[in-house]
CSV table of N, CA and C in Angstrom, one decimal:
chain,number,residue,atom,x,y,z
A,1,UNK,N,7.2,2.3,162.7
A,1,UNK,CA,8.4,2.8,162.1
A,1,UNK,C,9.0,4.0,162.7
A,2,UNK,N,8.1,5.0,163.1
A,2,UNK,CA,8.5,6.2,163.7
A,2,UNK,C,9.1,6.0,165.1
A,3,UNK,N,8.6,5.0,165.9
A,3,UNK,CA,9.1,4.7,167.2
A,3,UNK,C,10.5,4.2,167.1
A,4,UNK,N,10.8,3.4,166.1
A,4,UNK,CA,12.1,2.8,165.9
A,4,UNK,C,13.1,4.0,165.6
A,5,UNK,N,12.7,4.9,164.7
A,5,UNK,CA,13.6,6.0,164.4
A,5,UNK,C,13.9,6.9,165.6
A,6,UNK,N,12.9,7.0,166.5
A,6,UNK,CA,13.1,7.8,167.7
A,6,UNK,C,14.1,7.1,168.6
A,7,UNK,N,14.0,5.8,168.7
A,7,UNK,CA,15.0,5.1,169.6
A,7,UNK,C,16.4,5.2,169.0
A,8,UNK,N,16.5,5.1,167.7
A,8,UNK,CA,17.8,5.2,167.0
A,8,UNK,C,18.4,6.6,167.3
A,9,UNK,N,17.6,7.6,167.1
A,9,UNK,CA,18.2,9.0,167.4
A,9,UNK,C,18.6,9.1,168.9
A,10,UNK,N,17.8,8.6,169.8
A,10,UNK,CA,18.1,8.7,171.2
A,10,UNK,C,19.4,8.0,171.5
A,11,UNK,N,19.6,6.8,170.9
A,11,UNK,CA,20.8,6.0,171.2
A,11,UNK,C,22.1,6.7,170.6
A,12,UNK,N,21.9,7.5,169.6
A,12,UNK,CA,23.1,8.1,169.1
A,12,UNK,C,23.6,9.2,170.0
A,13,UNK,N,22.8,9.9,170.7
A,13,UNK,CA,23.2,10.9,171.6
A,13,UNK,C,23.8,10.4,172.9
A,14,UNK,N,24.7,11.1,173.4
A,14,UNK,CA,25.3,10.6,174.7
A,14,UNK,C,24.4,11.1,175.8
A,15,UNK,N,23.9,10.2,176.6
A,15,UNK,CA,23.1,10.6,177.8
A,15,UNK,C,24.0,11.0,179.0
A,16,UNK,N,23.8,12.1,179.5
A,16,UNK,CA,24.7,12.6,180.6
A,16,UNK,C,23.9,12.8,181.8
A,17,UNK,N,24.4,12.3,182.9
A,17,UNK,CA,23.8,12.3,184.2
A,17,UNK,C,24.8,12.9,185.2
A,18,UNK,N,24.2,13.3,186.3
A,18,UNK,CA,25.1,13.9,187.4
A,18,UNK,C,25.7,12.8,188.2
A,19,UNK,N,26.0,13.1,189.4
A,19,UNK,CA,26.7,12.1,190.3
A,19,UNK,C,25.9,10.9,190.7
A,20,UNK,N,26.6,9.9,191.1
A,20,UNK,CA,26.0,8.6,191.5
A,20,UNK,C,25.9,8.4,193.0
A,21,UNK,N,25.2,9.3,193.7
A,21,UNK,CA,24.9,9.2,195.1
A,21,UNK,C,26.2,9.1,195.9
A,22,UNK,N,27.3,9.8,195.6
A,22,UNK,CA,28.5,9.8,196.3
A,22,UNK,C,29.3,8.5,196.2
A,23,UNK,N,29.0,7.7,195.3
A,23,UNK,CA,29.7,6.4,195.1
A,23,UNK,C,31.2,6.7,194.8
A,24,UNK,N,32.1,5.9,195.4
A,24,UNK,CA,33.5,6.1,195.2
A,24,UNK,C,34.1,4.8,194.6
A,25,UNK,N,35.0,5.0,193.7
A,25,UNK,CA,35.8,3.9,193.1
A,25,UNK,C,37.3,4.1,193.3
A,26,UNK,N,38.0,3.0,193.4
A,26,UNK,CA,39.4,3.1,193.6
A,26,UNK,C,40.2,2.0,192.9
A,27,UNK,N,41.4,1.8,193.4
A,27,UNK,CA,42.3,0.8,192.8
A,27,UNK,C,41.6,-0.6,192.9
A,28,UNK,N,41.0,-0.9,194.0
A,28,UNK,CA,40.4,-2.2,194.2
A,28,UNK,C,39.3,-2.5,193.1
A,29,UNK,N,38.5,-1.5,192.7
A,29,UNK,CA,37.5,-1.8,191.7
A,29,UNK,C,38.1,-1.6,190.3
A,30,UNK,N,38.9,-0.7,190.1
A,30,UNK,CA,39.4,-0.3,188.7
A,30,UNK,C,40.7,-1.1,188.3
A,31,UNK,N,41.5,-1.5,189.3
A,31,UNK,CA,42.7,-2.2,188.9
A,31,UNK,C,43.8,-1.2,188.5
A,32,UNK,N,43.6,0.1,188.6
A,32,UNK,CA,44.6,1.0,188.3
A,32,UNK,C,44.5,2.2,189.2
A,33,UNK,N,45.6,3.0,189.4
A,33,UNK,CA,45.6,4.1,190.2
A,33,UNK,C,44.8,5.2,189.6
A,34,UNK,N,44.2,6.0,190.5
A,34,UNK,CA,43.4,7.2,190.1
A,34,UNK,C,44.4,8.3,189.8
A,35,UNK,N,43.9,9.3,189.0
A,35,UNK,CA,44.7,10.5,188.8
A,35,UNK,C,44.8,11.4,190.0
A,36,UNK,N,45.8,12.2,190.0
A,36,UNK,CA,46.0,13.0,191.2
A,36,UNK,C,44.9,14.1,191.4
A,37,UNK,N,44.3,14.5,190.2
A,37,UNK,CA,43.2,15.5,190.3
A,37,UNK,C,41.9,15.0,189.9
A,38,UNK,N,41.9,14.0,188.9
A,38,UNK,CA,40.6,13.5,188.4
A,38,UNK,C,40.9,12.2,187.6
A,39,UNK,N,39.9,11.4,187.3
A,39,UNK,CA,40.0,10.2,186.6
A,39,UNK,C,38.9,10.1,185.6
A,40,UNK,N,39.2,9.7,184.4
A,40,UNK,CA,38.1,9.4,183.4
A,40,UNK,C,38.1,7.9,183.2
A,41,UNK,N,37.0,7.3,183.6
A,41,UNK,CA,36.8,5.9,183.6
A,41,UNK,C,35.9,5.5,182.4
A,42,UNK,N,36.4,4.7,181.5
A,42,UNK,CA,35.6,4.3,180.3
A,42,UNK,C,35.3,2.8,180.4
A,43,UNK,N,34.0,2.5,180.3
A,43,UNK,CA,33.6,1.1,180.1
A,43,UNK,C,33.4,0.8,178.7
A,44,UNK,N,34.1,-0.2,178.2
A,44,UNK,CA,34.2,-0.5,176.7
A,44,UNK,C,33.9,-2.0,176.5
A,45,UNK,N,33.6,-2.4,175.3
A,45,UNK,CA,33.5,-3.8,174.9
A,45,UNK,C,34.3,-3.9,173.6
A,46,UNK,N,34.7,-5.2,173.3
A,46,UNK,CA,35.7,-5.4,172.2
A,46,UNK,C,35.2,-5.0,170.8
A,47,UNK,N,33.9,-5.1,170.5
A,47,UNK,CA,33.4,-4.9,169.2
A,47,UNK,C,32.7,-3.5,169.1
A,48,UNK,N,33.0,-2.6,169.9
A,48,UNK,CA,32.2,-1.4,170.0
A,48,UNK,C,33.0,-0.3,169.3
A,49,UNK,N,32.5,0.1,168.1
A,49,UNK,CA,33.2,1.2,167.3
A,49,UNK,C,33.3,2.5,168.0
A,50,UNK,N,32.2,3.0,168.7
A,50,UNK,CA,32.3,4.3,169.4
A,50,UNK,C,33.3,4.2,170.6
A,51,UNK,N,33.6,3.0,171.1
A,51,UNK,CA,34.5,2.9,172.2
A,51,UNK,C,35.9,3.3,171.7
A,52,UNK,N,36.3,3.0,170.5
A,52,UNK,CA,37.6,3.4,170.0
A,52,UNK,C,37.7,4.9,169.9
A,53,UNK,N,36.7,5.5,169.4
A,53,UNK,CA,36.7,7.0,169.3
A,53,UNK,C,36.7,7.6,170.7
A,54,UNK,N,35.9,7.1,171.6
A,54,UNK,CA,35.9,7.6,173.0
A,54,UNK,C,37.3,7.4,173.6
A,55,UNK,N,37.9,6.3,173.4
A,55,UNK,CA,39.3,6.1,174.0
A,55,UNK,C,40.2,7.2,173.5
A,56,UNK,N,40.2,7.5,172.2
A,56,UNK,CA,41.0,8.5,171.7
A,56,UNK,C,40.8,9.9,172.3
A,57,UNK,N,39.5,10.2,172.4
A,57,UNK,CA,39.1,11.5,173.0
A,57,UNK,C,39.6,11.6,174.5
A,58,UNK,N,39.3,10.6,175.2
A,58,UNK,CA,39.6,10.6,176.7
A,58,UNK,C,41.1,10.6,176.9
A,59,UNK,N,41.9,9.9,176.1
A,59,UNK,CA,43.4,9.9,176.2
A,59,UNK,C,43.9,11.3,175.9
A,60,UNK,N,43.3,11.9,174.8
A,60,UNK,CA,43.7,13.3,174.5
A,60,UNK,C,43.4,14.3,175.6
A,61,UNK,N,42.3,14.2,176.2
A,61,UNK,CA,41.9,15.2,177.2
A,61,UNK,C,42.8,14.9,178.5
A,62,UNK,N,43.0,13.6,178.8
A,62,UNK,CA,43.9,13.3,180.0
A,62,UNK,C,45.3,13.8,179.7
A,63,UNK,N,45.8,13.8,178.5
A,63,UNK,CA,47.1,14.3,178.2
A,63,UNK,C,47.2,15.8,178.2
A,64,UNK,N,46.1,16.5,178.0
A,64,UNK,CA,46.1,17.9,178.0
A,64,UNK,C,46.0,18.5,179.5
A,65,UNK,N,45.4,17.8,180.4
A,65,UNK,CA,45.1,18.3,181.7
A,65,UNK,C,46.0,17.6,182.7
A,66,UNK,N,46.9,18.3,183.4
A,66,UNK,CA,47.8,17.6,184.3
A,66,UNK,C,47.0,17.0,185.5
A,67,UNK,N,47.5,15.8,185.9
A,67,UNK,CA,46.8,15.2,187.0
A,67,UNK,C,45.6,14.4,186.7
A,68,UNK,N,45.2,14.3,185.4
A,68,UNK,CA,44.0,13.5,185.0
A,68,UNK,C,44.5,12.2,184.4
A,69,UNK,N,43.9,11.1,184.8
A,69,UNK,CA,44.2,9.8,184.3
A,69,UNK,C,43.0,9.3,183.5
A,70,UNK,N,43.3,8.4,182.6
A,70,UNK,CA,42.3,7.7,181.8
A,70,UNK,C,42.4,6.2,182.1
A,71,UNK,N,41.3,5.6,182.6
A,71,UNK,CA,41.3,4.2,182.9
A,71,UNK,C,40.2,3.5,182.1
A,72,UNK,N,40.6,2.5,181.3
A,72,UNK,CA,39.6,1.8,180.5
A,72,UNK,C,39.3,0.4,181.2
A,73,UNK,N,38.0,0.1,181.3
A,73,UNK,CA,37.5,-1.1,181.9
A,73,UNK,C,36.8,-1.9,180.8
A,74,UNK,N,37.2,-3.2,180.7
A,74,UNK,CA,36.5,-4.1,179.8
A,74,UNK,C,35.2,-4.6,180.4
A,75,UNK,N,34.1,-4.1,179.9
A,75,UNK,CA,32.8,-4.4,180.5
A,75,UNK,C,32.5,-5.9,180.6
A,76,UNK,N,32.9,-6.6,179.6
A,76,UNK,CA,32.7,-8.0,179.5
A,76,UNK,C,33.4,-8.8,180.6
A,77,UNK,N,34.6,-8.3,180.9
A,77,UNK,CA,35.5,-9.0,181.9
A,77,UNK,C,35.1,-8.6,183.3
A,78,UNK,N,34.4,-7.4,183.5
A,78,UNK,CA,34.1,-6.9,184.8
A,78,UNK,C,32.6,-6.8,184.9
A,79,UNK,N,31.8,-7.8,184.7
A,79,UNK,CA,30.4,-7.8,184.8
A,79,UNK,C,29.9,-7.5,186.2
A,80,UNK,N,30.7,-7.8,187.2
A,80,UNK,CA,30.3,-7.5,188.6
A,80,UNK,C,30.2,-6.0,188.8
A,81,UNK,N,31.3,-5.3,188.3
A,81,UNK,CA,31.3,-3.8,188.4
A,81,UNK,C,30.3,-3.2,187.5
A,82,UNK,N,30.1,-3.7,186.3
A,82,UNK,CA,29.1,-3.2,185.4
A,82,UNK,C,27.7,-3.2,186.1
A,83,UNK,N,27.4,-4.4,186.7
A,83,UNK,CA,26.0,-4.5,187.3
A,83,UNK,C,25.9,-3.6,188.6
A,84,UNK,N,27.0,-3.5,189.3
A,84,UNK,CA,27.0,-2.7,190.5
A,84,UNK,C,26.8,-1.2,190.2
A,85,UNK,N,27.4,-0.8,189.1
A,85,UNK,CA,27.3,0.7,188.7
A,85,UNK,C,26.1,0.9,187.8
A,86,UNK,N,25.4,-0.1,187.3
A,86,UNK,CA,24.2,0.1,186.4
A,86,UNK,C,24.6,0.6,185.1
A,87,UNK,N,25.8,0.0,184.5
A,87,UNK,CA,26.2,0.4,183.2
A,87,UNK,C,25.3,-0.4,182.2
A,88,UNK,N,24.6,0.3,181.3
A,88,UNK,CA,23.7,-0.3,180.4
A,88,UNK,C,24.2,-0.4,179.0
A,89,UNK,N,25.2,0.4,178.6
A,89,UNK,CA,25.7,0.3,177.3
A,89,UNK,C,27.2,0.8,177.2
A,90,UNK,N,27.8,0.5,176.2
A,90,UNK,CA,29.2,0.9,176.0
A,90,UNK,C,29.3,1.8,174.8
A,91,UNK,N,30.1,2.9,174.8
A,91,UNK,CA,30.9,3.3,175.9
A,91,UNK,C,30.1,4.0,177.0
A,92,UNK,N,30.4,3.8,178.2
A,92,UNK,CA,29.9,4.7,179.3
A,92,UNK,C,31.2,5.3,180.0
A,93,UNK,N,31.1,6.6,180.2
A,93,UNK,CA,32.3,7.3,180.8
A,93,UNK,C,31.8,7.8,182.2
A,94,UNK,N,32.7,7.6,183.2
A,94,UNK,CA,32.5,8.1,184.5
A,94,UNK,C,33.6,9.1,184.8
A,95,UNK,N,33.3,10.3,185.3
A,95,UNK,CA,34.3,11.2,185.7
A,95,UNK,C,34.4,11.2,187.2
A,96,UNK,N,35.6,10.9,187.7
A,96,UNK,CA,35.8,10.8,189.1
A,96,UNK,C,36.6,12.0,189.6
A,97,UNK,N,36.3,12.4,190.8
A,97,UNK,CA,37.2,13.5,191.4
A,97,UNK,C,38.4,12.8,192.0
A,98,UNK,N,39.3,13.6,192.6
A,98,UNK,CA,40.6,13.0,193.2
A,98,UNK,C,40.4,11.9,194.2
A,99,UNK,N,39.2,12.0,194.9
A,99,UNK,CA,38.9,11.0,195.9
A,99,UNK,C,38.2,9.7,195.4
A,100,UNK,N,38.0,9.7,194.0
A,100,UNK,CA,37.3,8.6,193.4
A,100,UNK,C,35.8,8.6,193.4
A,101,UNK,N,35.2,9.8,193.8
A,101,UNK,CA,33.8,10.0,193.8
A,101,UNK,C,33.3,10.3,192.4
A,102,UNK,N,32.2,9.6,192.0
A,102,UNK,CA,31.6,9.8,190.7
A,102,UNK,C,30.9,11.1,190.6
A,103,UNK,N,31.4,12.1,189.8
A,103,UNK,CA,30.7,13.4,189.7
A,103,UNK,C,29.9,13.6,188.4
A,104,UNK,N,30.2,12.8,187.4
A,104,UNK,CA,29.5,12.8,186.1
A,104,UNK,C,29.5,11.5,185.5
A,105,UNK,N,28.5,11.2,184.7
A,105,UNK,CA,28.3,9.9,184.0
A,105,UNK,C,27.7,10.2,182.6
A,106,UNK,N,28.3,9.6,181.6
A,106,UNK,CA,27.7,9.8,180.2
A,106,UNK,C,27.7,8.4,179.5
A,107,UNK,N,26.6,8.1,178.8
A,107,UNK,CA,26.5,6.9,178.0
A,107,UNK,C,26.5,7.3,176.6
A,108,UNK,N,27.4,6.6,175.8
A,108,UNK,CA,27.5,7.0,174.4
A,108,UNK,C,28.8,7.7,174.2
A,109,UNK,N,29.1,8.0,173.0
A,109,UNK,CA,30.4,8.7,172.6
A,109,UNK,C,30.3,10.1,173.0
A,110,UNK,N,31.1,10.6,173.9
A,110,UNK,CA,31.1,12.0,174.3
A,110,UNK,C,31.8,12.9,173.3
A,111,UNK,N,31.5,14.2,173.3
A,111,UNK,CA,32.2,15.2,172.6
A,111,UNK,C,33.4,15.7,173.5
A,112,UNK,N,34.5,16.0,172.9
A,112,UNK,CA,35.6,16.5,173.6
A,112,UNK,C,35.3,17.7,174.6
A,113,UNK,N,34.5,18.6,174.1
A,113,UNK,CA,34.1,19.8,174.8
A,113,UNK,C,33.3,19.4,176.1
A,114,UNK,N,32.4,18.4,175.9
A,114,UNK,CA,31.6,17.9,177.1
A,114,UNK,C,32.5,17.2,178.1
A,115,UNK,N,33.5,16.5,177.7
A,115,UNK,CA,34.5,15.9,178.6
A,115,UNK,C,35.2,16.9,179.4
A,116,UNK,N,35.7,17.9,178.7
A,116,UNK,CA,36.4,19.0,179.4
A,116,UNK,C,35.5,19.7,180.4
A,117,UNK,N,34.3,20.0,180.0
A,117,UNK,CA,33.3,20.6,180.9
A,117,UNK,C,33.0,19.8,182.1
A,118,UNK,N,32.9,18.5,181.9
A,118,UNK,CA,32.6,17.6,183.1
A,118,UNK,C,33.8,17.5,184.0
A,119,UNK,N,35.0,17.6,183.4
A,119,UNK,CA,36.2,17.6,184.3
A,119,UNK,C,36.2,18.8,185.2
A,120,UNK,N,35.7,19.9,184.7
A,120,UNK,CA,35.6,21.1,185.5
A,120,UNK,C,34.9,20.9,186.9
A,121,UNK,N,33.9,20.0,186.9
A,121,UNK,CA,33.2,19.7,188.1
A,121,UNK,C,34.1,18.9,189.0
A,122,UNK,N,35.0,18.1,188.5
A,122,UNK,CA,35.8,17.2,189.3
A,122,UNK,C,37.0,17.9,189.9
A,123,UNK,N,37.5,18.9,189.2
A,123,UNK,CA,38.7,19.6,189.6
A,123,UNK,C,38.5,20.6,190.7
């Protein structure tokens, strides 16, 4: 019973990692243009409640910071990209710099302050 509670607590927290070995994403992979300064890429699924809250947070941050775009990717429709990037859960957020290089990655619903801080690395 204790192990199950530990897993539940761990899954509630957003896991944040650094860059993905210089991997770059662009229009060909995402289907949308990158932001002039940075891009927030969100992998979501249809029945994911935290995905809706994450979408709201990322749109709000993208609207506050000039040159930052928010791109949402349907994980179920883009299984090829999900597998290539090692996305294990939704929501997963990637922060890309202006060249499309992944500078931060977070799994789970991020806090607005954490998104803003991660953008600082991309700008």
